[in-house]
XYZ file of C-alpha atoms in Angstrom:
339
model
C 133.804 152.462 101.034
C 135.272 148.689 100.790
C 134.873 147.259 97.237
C 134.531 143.867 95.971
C 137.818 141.807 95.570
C 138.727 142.427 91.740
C 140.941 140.857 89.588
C 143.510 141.408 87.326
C 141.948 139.056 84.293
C 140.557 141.741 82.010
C 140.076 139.360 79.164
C 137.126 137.633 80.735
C 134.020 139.220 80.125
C 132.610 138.046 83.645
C 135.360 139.759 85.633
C 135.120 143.184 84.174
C 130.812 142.555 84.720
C 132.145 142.829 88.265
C 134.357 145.294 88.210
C 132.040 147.604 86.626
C 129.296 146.717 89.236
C 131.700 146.813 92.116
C 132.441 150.449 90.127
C 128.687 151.490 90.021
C 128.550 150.157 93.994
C 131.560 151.981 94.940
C 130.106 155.360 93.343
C 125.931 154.875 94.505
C 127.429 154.624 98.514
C 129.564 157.464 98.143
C 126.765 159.649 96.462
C 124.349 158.172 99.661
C 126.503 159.139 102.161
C 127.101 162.656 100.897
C 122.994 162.833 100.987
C 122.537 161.686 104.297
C 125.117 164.370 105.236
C 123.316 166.831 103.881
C 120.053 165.300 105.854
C 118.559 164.433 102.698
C 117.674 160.946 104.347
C 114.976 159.434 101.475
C 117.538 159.848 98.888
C 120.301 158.585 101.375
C 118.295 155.543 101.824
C 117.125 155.023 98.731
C 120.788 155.176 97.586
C 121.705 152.585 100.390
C 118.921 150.332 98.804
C 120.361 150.247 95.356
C 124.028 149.742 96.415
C 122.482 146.409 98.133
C 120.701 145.727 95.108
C 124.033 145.084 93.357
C 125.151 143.279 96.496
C 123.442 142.304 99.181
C 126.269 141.751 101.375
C 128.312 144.963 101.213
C 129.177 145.667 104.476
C 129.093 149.899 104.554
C 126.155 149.662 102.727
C 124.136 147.908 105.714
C 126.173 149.317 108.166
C 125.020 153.471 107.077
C 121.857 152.316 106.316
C 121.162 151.025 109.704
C 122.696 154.062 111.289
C 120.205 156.034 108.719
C 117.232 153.840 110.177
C 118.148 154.475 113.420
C 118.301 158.571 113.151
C 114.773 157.787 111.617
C 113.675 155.927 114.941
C 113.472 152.848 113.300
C 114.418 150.603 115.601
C 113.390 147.484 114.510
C 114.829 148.444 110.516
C 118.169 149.432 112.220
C 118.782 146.388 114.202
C 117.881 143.942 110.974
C 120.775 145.789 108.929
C 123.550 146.551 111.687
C 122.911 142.742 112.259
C 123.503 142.200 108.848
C 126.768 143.886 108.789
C 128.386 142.231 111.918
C 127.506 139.420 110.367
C 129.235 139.284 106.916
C 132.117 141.313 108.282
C 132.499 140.597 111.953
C 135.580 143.349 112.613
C 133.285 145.965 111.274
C 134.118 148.302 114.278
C 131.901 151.463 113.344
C 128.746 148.647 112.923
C 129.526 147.081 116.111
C 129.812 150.294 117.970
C 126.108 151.512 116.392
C 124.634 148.005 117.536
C 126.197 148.606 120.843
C 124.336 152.240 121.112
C 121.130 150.412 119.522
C 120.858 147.742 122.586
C 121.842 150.618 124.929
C 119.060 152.735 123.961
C 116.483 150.151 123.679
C 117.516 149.114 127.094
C 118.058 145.400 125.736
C 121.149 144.969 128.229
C 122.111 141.493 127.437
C 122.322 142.309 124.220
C 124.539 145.896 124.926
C 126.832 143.787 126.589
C 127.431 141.120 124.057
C 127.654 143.772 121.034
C 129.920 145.989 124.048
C 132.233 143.215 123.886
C 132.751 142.836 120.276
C 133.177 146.358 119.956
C 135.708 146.997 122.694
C 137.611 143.834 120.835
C 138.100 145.968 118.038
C 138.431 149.384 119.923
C 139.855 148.811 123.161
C 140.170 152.664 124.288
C 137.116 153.359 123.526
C 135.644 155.242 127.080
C 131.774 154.870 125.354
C 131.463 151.714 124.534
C 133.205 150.682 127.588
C 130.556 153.097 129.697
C 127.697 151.900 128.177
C 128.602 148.258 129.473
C 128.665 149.344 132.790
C 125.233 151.059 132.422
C 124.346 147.790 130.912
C 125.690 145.569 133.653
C 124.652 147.530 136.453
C 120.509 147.757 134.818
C 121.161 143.823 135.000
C 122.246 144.302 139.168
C 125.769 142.830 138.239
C 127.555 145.144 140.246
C 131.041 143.963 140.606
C 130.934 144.043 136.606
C 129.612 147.373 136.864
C 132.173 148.816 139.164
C 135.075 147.274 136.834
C 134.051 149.174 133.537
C 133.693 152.486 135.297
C 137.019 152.264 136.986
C 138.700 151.179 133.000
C 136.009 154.576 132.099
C 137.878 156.498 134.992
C 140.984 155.776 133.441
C 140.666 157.271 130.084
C 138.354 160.327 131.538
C 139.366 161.186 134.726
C 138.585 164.753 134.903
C 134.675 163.336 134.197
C 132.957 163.809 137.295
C 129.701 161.868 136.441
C 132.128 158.924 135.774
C 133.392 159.230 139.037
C 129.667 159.262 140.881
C 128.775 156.492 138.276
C 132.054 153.962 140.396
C 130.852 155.394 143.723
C 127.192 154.450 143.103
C 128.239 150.884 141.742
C 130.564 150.172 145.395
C 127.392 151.462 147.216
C 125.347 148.992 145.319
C 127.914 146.588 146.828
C 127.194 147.973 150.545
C 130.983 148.895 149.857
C 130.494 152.679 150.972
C 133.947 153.747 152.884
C 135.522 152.358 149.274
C 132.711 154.521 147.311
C 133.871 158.147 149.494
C 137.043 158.720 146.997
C 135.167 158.819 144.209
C 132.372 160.838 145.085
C 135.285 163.140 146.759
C 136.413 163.251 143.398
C 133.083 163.564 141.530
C 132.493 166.877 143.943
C 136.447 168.381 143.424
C 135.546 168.180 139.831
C 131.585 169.541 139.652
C 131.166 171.200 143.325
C 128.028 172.781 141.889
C 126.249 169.217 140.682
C 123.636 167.882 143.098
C 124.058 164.457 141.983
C 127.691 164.711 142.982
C 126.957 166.136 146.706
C 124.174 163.917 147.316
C 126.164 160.327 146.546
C 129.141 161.927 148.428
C 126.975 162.409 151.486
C 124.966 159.508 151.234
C 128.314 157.321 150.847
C 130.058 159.086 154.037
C 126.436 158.725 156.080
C 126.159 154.655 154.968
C 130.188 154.682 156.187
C 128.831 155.818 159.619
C 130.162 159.136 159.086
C 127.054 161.242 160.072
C 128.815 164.352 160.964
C 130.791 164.488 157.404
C 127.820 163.944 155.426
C 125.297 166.429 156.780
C 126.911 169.582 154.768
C 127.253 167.414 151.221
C 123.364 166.255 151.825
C 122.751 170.152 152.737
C 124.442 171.074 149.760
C 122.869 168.818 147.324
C 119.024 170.242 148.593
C 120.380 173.788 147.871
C 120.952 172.808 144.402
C 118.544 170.949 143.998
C 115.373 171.375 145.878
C 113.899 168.431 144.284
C 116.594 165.830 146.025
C 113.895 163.865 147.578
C 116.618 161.050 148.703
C 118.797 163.787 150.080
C 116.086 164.431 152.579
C 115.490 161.238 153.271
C 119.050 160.866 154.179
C 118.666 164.039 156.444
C 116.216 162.553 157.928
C 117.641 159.331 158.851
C 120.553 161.789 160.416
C 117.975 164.066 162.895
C 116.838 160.229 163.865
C 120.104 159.565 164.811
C 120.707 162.604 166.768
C 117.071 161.943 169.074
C 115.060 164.692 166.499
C 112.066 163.101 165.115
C 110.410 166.077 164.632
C 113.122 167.426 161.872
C 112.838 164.361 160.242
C 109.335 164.182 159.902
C 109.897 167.867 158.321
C 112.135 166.244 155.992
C 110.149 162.795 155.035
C 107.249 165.515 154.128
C 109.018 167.679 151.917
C 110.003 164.257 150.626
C 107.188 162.949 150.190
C 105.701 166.147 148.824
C 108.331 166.427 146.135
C 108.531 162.192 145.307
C 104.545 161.005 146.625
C 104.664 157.728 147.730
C 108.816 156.946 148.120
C 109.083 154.310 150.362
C 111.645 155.929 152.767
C 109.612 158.898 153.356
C 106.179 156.894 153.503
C 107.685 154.230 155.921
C 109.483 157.168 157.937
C 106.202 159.174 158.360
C 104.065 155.928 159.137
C 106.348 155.047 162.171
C 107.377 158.410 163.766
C 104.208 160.452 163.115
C 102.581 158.464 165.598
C 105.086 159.988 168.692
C 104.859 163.545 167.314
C 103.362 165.308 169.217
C 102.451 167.680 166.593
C 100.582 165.066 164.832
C 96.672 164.834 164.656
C 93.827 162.422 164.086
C 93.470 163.996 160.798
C 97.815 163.688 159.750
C 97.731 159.808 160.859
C 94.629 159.545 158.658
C 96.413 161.128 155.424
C 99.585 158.916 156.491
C 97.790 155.555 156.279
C 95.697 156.495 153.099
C 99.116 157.366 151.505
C 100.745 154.109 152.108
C 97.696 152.513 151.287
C 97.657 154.373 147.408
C 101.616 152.990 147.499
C 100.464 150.033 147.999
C 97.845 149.879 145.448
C 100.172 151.740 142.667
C 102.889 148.649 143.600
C 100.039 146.187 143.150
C 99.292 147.269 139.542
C 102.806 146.662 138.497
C 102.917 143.149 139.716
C 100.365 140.131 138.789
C 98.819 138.362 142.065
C 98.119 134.912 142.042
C 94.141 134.386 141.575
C 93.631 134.109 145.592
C 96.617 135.087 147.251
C 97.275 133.098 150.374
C 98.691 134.686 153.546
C 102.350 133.304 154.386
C 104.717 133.364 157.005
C 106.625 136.963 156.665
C 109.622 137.031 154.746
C 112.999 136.356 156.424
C 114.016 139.785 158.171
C 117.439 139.015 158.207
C 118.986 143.016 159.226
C 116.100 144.865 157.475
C 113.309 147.023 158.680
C 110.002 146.727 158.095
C 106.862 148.824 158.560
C 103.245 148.448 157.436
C 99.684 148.777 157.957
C 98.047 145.686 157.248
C 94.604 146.095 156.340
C 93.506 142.713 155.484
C 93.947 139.772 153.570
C 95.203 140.558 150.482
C 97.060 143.772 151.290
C 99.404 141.491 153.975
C 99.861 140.000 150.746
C 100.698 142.781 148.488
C 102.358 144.665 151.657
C 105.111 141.096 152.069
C 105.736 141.578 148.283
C 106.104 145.341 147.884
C 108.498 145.701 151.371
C 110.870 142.305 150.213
């Protein structure tokens, strides 16, 4: 625990009234801690209390008890004193680093990064902090930033695989796929048994224009996991390129099936079920009241002006877009959902 600065003037009364409480202080925090090791957190806390009784700006103090409040799931308690600590001693590295796991958490990402920062000032090697500023900056689409701190994460674990398919996901985020195919190589080398790791190798080497490599890592990842609804959807986009709508419409419904209402799978079935031939009154029926329930779960999530006025569709630019427009408002909520 840090103690007060003392002095060496033990004639004045004052100073050894300081040193004595700086004593007491010293002796409360280390008889807190040792509670809240022993997960005897009211006594921990109430021990916290009373060291900051005797001084309110004693840095360990706020620090545990923030980290205390936090175990508790007090978020709101935990941020007030971890703030407090930064604050009066701004190289406290441990505080820095539990503010930095706070934000993450809480998903307050602006905030991660800033406390990320400060933390990686004082511990520069540290592969978490530095990770969960990627997570941080890639939640906030900042992908370049992203794709930095998992390549200085790479470097201090590089037998990690889920680092690895972190990087490739961030360079796919930047359309940068053929640069995003070593690291999921990597990410599969490491864990050939994780679907995550055969599906982002697969759907790098298939957004490369690879469509032969990529077929057995999008296989694979299905195997694993049967629930790899995007792996399908990438299987699918591959029998479309090969001239077989029908296997992709098998995949788009087990897609669908296992994710209702993804928008590749809906958007796939909506277009191509109308040229199989397998397809009946009743399948085109289901098809369109599916998109339609998409569309009505998007519109919940978003707030419509009070009488939404048809506009011009958005610019197109090199993407695809598919809808059934019912009237109105749903051209409306279909422009919105689709841009």
């Amino acid at each position: 625990p840090r103690r007060l600065a003392g002095t060496n003037d033990t004639a004045n009364p004052e100073n050894e009234d300081a040193k004595d409480m700086t004593e007491d202080a010293a002796d409360l925090l280390q008889t807190a801690f040792e509670q809240y090791r022993t997960n005897n957190f009211p006594e921990a806390e109430a021990g916290y209390r009373r060291v900051l009784d005797l001084n309110p700006v004693q840095p360990d103090a706020l620090h545990l008890l923030g980290v205390l409040l936090k175990s508790q799931n007090d978020a709101q308690g935990a941020l007030e004193f971890l703030t407090r600590a930064v604050a009066v001693a701004p190289d406290h590295a441990a505080a820095w680093l539990e503010l930095t796991r706070l934000h993450h958490d809480a998903s307050n990402w602006r905030d991660c990064i800033t406390a990320a920062r400060e933390s990686l000032r004082l511990d520069p090697a540290n592969a978490e902090i530095e990770l969960m500023r990627a997570a941080a900056f890639m939640a906030l689409r900042q992908f370049s930033e992203a794709a930095a701190s998992a390549r200085n994460v790479i470097v201090a674990l590089p037998d990690n695989a889920d680092v690895h398919v972190f990087h490739a996901r961030c360079l796919m985020a930047l359309k940068q796929f053929q640069e995003a195919v070593p690291s999921a190589q990597t990410a599969v080398r490491l864990a050939p048994n994780a679907a995550d790791a055969q599906f982002v190798l697969g759907a790098c080497l298939k957004r490369a224009g690879r469509i032969d490599e990529s077929e057995a890592p999008l296989g694979m990842a299905i195997n694993l996991d049967p629930a790899a609804y995007e792996a399908l959807n990438d299987l699918a986009d591959i029998h479309i390129e090969r001239g077989d709508a029908a296997s992709a419409i098998d995949c788009w419904r087990q897609s669908h099936g296992i994710k209702p209402y993804n928008l590749d799978a809906i958007s796939g079935l909506c277009f191509y079920t109308a040229f199989d031939l397998r397809a009946t009154a009743t399948d085109l029926f289901q098809i369109n009241r599916d998109w339609s329930q998409r569309l009505n779960a998007a519109a919940k999530e978003h707030v419509f002006p009070e009488a939404p006025q048809r506009s011009d569709p958005p610019d197109h630019k090199d993407k695809i877009r598919i809808a059934y427009i019912a009237n109105d408002f749903f051209d409306h909520v279909t422009s919105w959902f689709l841009e």
